[in-house]
Coordinates of C-alpha atoms in Angstrom, one line a residue:
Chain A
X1 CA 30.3 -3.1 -23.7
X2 CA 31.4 -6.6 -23.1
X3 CA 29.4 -9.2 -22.9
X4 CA 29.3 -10.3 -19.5
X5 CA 28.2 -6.9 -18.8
X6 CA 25.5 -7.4 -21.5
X7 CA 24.0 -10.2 -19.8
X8 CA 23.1 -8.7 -16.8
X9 CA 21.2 -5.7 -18.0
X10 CA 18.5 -7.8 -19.9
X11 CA 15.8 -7.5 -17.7
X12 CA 16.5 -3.5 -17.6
X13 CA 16.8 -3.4 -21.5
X14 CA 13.5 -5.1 -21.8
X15 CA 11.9 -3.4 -19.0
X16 CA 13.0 0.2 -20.3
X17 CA 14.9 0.9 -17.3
X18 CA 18.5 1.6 -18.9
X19 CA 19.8 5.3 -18.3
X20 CA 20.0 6.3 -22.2
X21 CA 23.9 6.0 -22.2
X22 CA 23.5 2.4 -21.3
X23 CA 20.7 1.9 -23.9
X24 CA 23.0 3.1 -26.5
X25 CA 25.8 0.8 -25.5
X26 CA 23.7 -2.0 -25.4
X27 CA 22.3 -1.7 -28.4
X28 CA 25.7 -1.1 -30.2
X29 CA 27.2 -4.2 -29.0
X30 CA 24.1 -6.2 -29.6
X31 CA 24.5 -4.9 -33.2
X32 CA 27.3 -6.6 -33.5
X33 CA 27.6 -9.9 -31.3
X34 CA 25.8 -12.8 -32.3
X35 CA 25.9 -14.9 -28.9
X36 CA 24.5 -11.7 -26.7
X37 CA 22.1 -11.0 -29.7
X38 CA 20.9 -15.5 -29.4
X39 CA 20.9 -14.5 -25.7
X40 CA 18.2 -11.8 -25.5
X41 CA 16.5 -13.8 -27.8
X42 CA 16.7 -16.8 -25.5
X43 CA 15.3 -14.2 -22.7
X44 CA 13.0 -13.5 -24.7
X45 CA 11.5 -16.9 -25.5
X46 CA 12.5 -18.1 -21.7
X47 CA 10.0 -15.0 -20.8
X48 CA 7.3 -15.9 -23.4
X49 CA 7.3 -19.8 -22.5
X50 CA 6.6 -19.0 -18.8
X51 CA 3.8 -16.8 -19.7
X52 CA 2.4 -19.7 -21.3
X53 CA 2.0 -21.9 -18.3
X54 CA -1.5 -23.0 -16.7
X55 CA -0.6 -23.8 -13.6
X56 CA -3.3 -25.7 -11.6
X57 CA -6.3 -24.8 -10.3
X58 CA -7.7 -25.2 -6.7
X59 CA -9.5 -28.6 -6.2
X60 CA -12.8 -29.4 -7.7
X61 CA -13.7 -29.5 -3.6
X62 CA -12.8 -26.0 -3.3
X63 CA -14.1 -24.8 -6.3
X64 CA -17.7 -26.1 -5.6
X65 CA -17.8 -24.7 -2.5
X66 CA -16.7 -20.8 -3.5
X67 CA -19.4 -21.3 -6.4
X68 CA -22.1 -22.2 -3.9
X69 CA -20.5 -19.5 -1.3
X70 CA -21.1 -17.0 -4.2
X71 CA -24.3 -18.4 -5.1
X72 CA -25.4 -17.8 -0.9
X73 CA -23.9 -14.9 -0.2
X74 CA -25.7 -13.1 -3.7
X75 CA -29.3 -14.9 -2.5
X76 CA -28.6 -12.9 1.0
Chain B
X1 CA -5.4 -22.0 -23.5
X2 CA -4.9 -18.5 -25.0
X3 CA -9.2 -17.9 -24.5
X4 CA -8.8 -18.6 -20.9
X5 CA -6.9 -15.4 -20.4
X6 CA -9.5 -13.4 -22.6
X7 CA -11.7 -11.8 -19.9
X8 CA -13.9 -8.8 -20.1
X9 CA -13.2 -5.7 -18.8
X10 CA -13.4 -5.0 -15.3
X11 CA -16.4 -2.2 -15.5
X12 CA -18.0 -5.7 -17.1
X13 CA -16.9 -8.2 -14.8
X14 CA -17.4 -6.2 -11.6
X15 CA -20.7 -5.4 -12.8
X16 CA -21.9 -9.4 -13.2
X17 CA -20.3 -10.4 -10.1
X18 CA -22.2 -7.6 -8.2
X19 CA -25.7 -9.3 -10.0
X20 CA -24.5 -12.6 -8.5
X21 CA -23.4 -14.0 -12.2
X22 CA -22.3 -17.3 -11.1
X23 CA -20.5 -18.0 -14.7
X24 CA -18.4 -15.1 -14.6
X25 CA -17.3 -16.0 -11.3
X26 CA -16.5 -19.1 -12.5
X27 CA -14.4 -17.7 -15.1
X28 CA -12.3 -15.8 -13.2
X29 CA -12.2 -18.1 -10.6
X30 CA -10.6 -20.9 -13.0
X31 CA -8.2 -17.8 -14.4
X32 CA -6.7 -16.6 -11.9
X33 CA -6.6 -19.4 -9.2
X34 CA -3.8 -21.1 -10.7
X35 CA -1.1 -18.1 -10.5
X36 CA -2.9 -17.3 -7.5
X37 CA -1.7 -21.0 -6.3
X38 CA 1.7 -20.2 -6.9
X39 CA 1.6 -17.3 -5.3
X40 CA 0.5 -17.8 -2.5
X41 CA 3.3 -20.8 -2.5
X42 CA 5.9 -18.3 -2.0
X43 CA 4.8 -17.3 1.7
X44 CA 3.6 -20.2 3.3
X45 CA 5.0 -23.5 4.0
X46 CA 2.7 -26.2 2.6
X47 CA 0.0 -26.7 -1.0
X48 CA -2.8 -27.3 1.8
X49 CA -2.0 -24.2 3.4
X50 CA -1.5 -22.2 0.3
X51 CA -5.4 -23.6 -1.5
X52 CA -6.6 -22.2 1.8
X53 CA -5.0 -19.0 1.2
X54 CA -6.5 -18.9 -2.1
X55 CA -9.9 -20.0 -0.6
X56 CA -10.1 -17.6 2.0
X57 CA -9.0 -14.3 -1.1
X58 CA -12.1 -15.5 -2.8
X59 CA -14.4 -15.6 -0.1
X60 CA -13.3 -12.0 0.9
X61 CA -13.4 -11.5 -2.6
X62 CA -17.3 -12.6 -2.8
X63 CA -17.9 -10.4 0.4
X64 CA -16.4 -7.4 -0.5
X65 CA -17.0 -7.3 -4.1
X66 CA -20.0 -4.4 -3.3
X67 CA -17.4 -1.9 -2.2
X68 CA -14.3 -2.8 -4.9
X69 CA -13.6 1.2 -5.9
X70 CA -12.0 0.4 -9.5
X71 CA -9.1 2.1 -8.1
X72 CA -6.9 -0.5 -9.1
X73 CA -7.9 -3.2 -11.5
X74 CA -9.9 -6.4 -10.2
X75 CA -7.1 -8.5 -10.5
X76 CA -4.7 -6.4 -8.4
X77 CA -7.2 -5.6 -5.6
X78 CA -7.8 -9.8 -5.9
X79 CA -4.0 -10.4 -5.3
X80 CA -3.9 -7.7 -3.1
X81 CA -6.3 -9.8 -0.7
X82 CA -4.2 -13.1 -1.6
X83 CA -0.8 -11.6 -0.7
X84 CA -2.3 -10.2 2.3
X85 CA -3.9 -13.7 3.2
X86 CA -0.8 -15.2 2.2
X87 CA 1.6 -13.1 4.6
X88 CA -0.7 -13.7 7.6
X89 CA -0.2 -17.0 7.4
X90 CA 2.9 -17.5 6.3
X91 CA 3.8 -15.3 10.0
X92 CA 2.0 -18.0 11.5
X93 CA 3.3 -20.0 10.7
X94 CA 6.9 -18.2 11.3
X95 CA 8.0 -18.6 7.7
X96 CA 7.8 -14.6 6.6
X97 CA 9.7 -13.5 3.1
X98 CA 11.2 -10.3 3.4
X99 CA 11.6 -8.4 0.7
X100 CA 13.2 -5.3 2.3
X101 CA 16.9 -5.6 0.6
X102 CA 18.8 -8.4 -1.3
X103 CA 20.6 -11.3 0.1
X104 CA 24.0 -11.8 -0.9
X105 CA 23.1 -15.0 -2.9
X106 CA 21.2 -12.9 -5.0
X107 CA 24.0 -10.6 -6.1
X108 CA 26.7 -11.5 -8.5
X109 CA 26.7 -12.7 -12.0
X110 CA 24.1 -14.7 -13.7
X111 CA 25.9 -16.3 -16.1
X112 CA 28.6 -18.5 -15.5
X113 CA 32.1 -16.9 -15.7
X114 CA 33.4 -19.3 -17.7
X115 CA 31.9 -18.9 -20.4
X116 CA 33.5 -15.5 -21.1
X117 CA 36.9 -14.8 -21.7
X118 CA 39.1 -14.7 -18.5
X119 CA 40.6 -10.7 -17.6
X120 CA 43.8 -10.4 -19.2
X121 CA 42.6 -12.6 -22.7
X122 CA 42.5 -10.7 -25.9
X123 CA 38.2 -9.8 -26.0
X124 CA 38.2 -10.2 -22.4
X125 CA 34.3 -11.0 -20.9
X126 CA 33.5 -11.5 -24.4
X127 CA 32.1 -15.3 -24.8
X128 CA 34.2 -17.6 -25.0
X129 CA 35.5 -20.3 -27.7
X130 CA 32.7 -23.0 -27.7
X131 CA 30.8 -20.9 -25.2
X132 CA 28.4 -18.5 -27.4
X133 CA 24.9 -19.1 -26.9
X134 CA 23.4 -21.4 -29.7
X135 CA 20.0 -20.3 -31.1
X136 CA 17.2 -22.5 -30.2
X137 CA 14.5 -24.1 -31.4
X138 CA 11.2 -24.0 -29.1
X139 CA 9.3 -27.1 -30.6
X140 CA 5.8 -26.2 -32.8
X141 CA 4.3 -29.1 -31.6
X142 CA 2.0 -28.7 -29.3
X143 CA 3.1 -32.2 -27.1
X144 CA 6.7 -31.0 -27.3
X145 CA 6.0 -27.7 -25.7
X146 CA 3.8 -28.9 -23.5
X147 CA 7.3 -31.0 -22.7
X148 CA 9.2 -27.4 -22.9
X149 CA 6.4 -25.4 -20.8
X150 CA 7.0 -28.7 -18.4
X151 CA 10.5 -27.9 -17.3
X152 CA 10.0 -23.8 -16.9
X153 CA 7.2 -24.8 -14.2
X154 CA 9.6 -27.4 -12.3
X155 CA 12.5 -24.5 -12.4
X156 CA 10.4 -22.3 -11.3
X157 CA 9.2 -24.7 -8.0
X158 CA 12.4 -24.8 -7.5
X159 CA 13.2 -21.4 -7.3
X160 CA 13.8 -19.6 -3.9
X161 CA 11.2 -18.2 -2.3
X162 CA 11.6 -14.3 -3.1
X163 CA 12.6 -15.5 -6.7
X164 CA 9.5 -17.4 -7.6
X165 CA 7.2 -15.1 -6.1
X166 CA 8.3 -12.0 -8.7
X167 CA 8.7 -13.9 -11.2
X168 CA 5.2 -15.5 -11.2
X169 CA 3.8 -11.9 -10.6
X170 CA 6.3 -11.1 -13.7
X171 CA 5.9 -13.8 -16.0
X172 CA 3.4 -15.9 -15.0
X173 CA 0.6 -13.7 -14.1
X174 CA 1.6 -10.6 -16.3
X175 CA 2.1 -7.6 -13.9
X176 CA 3.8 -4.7 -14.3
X177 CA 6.8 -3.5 -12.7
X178 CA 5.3 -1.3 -11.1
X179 CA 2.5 -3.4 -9.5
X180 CA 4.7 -5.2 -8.7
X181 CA 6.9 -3.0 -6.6
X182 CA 3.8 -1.6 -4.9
X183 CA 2.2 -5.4 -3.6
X184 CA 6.0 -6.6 -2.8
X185 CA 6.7 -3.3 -1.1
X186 CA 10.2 -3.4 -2.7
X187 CA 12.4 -0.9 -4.8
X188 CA 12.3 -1.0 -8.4
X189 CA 16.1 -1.8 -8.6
X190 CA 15.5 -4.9 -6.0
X191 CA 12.8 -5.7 -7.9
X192 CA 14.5 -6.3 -11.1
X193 CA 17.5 -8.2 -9.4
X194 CA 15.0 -10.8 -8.3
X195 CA 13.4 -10.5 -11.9
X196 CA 16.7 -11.2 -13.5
X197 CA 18.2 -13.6 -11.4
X198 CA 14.9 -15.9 -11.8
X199 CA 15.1 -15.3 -15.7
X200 CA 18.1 -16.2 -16.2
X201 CA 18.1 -19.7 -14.4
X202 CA 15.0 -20.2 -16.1
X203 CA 16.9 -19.4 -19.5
X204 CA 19.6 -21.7 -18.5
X205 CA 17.7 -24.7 -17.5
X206 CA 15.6 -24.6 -20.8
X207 CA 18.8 -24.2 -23.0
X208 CA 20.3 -27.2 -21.0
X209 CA 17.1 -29.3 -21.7
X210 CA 17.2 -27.8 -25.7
X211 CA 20.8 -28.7 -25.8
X212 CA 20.2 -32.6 -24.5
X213 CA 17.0 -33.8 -25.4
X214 CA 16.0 -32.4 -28.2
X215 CA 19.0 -33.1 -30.2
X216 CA 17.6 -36.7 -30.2
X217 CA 14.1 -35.6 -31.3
X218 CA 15.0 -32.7 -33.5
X219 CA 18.6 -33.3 -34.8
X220 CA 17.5 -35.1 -37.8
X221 CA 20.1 -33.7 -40.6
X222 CA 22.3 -31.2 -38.3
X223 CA 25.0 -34.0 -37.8

């Protein structure tokens, strides 16, 4: 496998999705290339970082008024 | 930040929103309403119209918690509403995303050809001289990574439309593939293009902000 190809089957590799012939290849190559094997890591920690983020909330408006919707409709 | 994604489970949390447990709507209110946020983003055209989008889920939300059949988890039948909300409006307002097959920007190679060897070179698409990906270092501190955490949510505004919304499902609000497929309405092979494709200029914004600014901060001794 070369690595140009390598790069572009990530997302499958991590997802599982390889056909098993591919899975082999990858893994053989990623055995032994450093840069492909500092690339999935990159992925890796590209994909962990984003799953960090907090992104913000609705406004304080719009929150008060679904709390006191919620607080209404359960009194009905 | 960690706690915040720490919820009971759903037999639980169904259970106090049915009794009217205003905190535990709170909670999963302040969870959720942030990815929610920039979901709904990718189908309509402005933040005002996508907070209403998010306002309008929850109120459904409220109404119909009383018949929620666990068939699915919470959080899916919530986003379920909110892509539905979302897509209503963002017809409305004639700016629709359809997912139904890929656009030809979103074929093609993800990483720059030139940094592999040209066809022809000895180790052909092999990475080239100077070119090889260099191992990073993701700052501990927590000021730094807030700085880090900073430019994935920029790249990820700036994403196409089809791009951000998967990879916020993805990688932002933790879903499945296969959720995934079935909200979008896309194949799995489509979905993963889109997956990949946003990935990757993720990855390659963060190693060009690794590779400039933190060489200042964190070189100290690799000169």
């Amino acid at each position: 496998m070369n690595c140009n190809e390598f790069v572009e089957l990530v997302t499958e590799f991590l997802d599982g999705a390889l056909p098993e012939d591919d899975e082999r290849r990858f893994i053989e190559h990623l055995a032994e290339c450093s840069g492909c094997e500092t690339y999935l890591d990159q992925f890796r920690q590209t994909i962990a970082t984003t799953g960090e983020l907090t992104p913000d909330g609705i406004s304080a408006d719009a929150r008060q008024q679904l709390l006191s919707a919620f607080r209404d409709w359960q009194r009905e | 930040m960690a706690g915040a994604r720490e919820l009971p489970p759903d037999e639980v949390l169904v259970q106090r929103l049915r009794d009217g447990d205003e905190e535990t709507f709170a909670l999963v209110l302040d969870t959720w309403s942030g990815s929610m946020l920039r979901l709904a983003m990718s189908f309509v055209s402005t933040r005002d119209s996508a907070q209403e989008a998010v306002q309008d889920t929850w109120l459904a939300v409220i109404k119909g918690i009383g018949d929620f059949e666990g068939r699915s988890s919470l959080k899916t039948w919530v986003y379920r509403i909110l892509v539905n909300t979302a897509k209503a409006r963002g017809t409305k307002e004639s700016r629709t995303v359809p997912f139904t097959s890929l656009l030809p920007e979103e074929e093609g190679p993800t990483v720059d050809a030139d940094r592999f060897r040209a066809p022809g070179e000895p180790y052909a698409g092999h990475w080239a001289v100077g070119q090889k990906p260099q191992p990073w270092h993701i700052p501990e501190d927590h000021v730094l990574r807030g700085e880090v955490r900073e430019v994935i949510a920029e790249a990820i505004d700036e994403l196409p439309p089809r791009l951000r919304t998967v990879i916020t499902l993805r990688d932002v609000a933790g879903y499945g593939s296969e959720e995934v497929c079935d909200l979008l309405e896309i194949s799995p092979g489509n979905q993963r293009v889109l997956l990949h494709r946003a990935r990757a200029l993720l990855r390659r914004k963060l190693e060009k902000y690794l590779s400039g600014a933190h060489d200042v901060a964190g070189g100290r001794g690799r000169a």
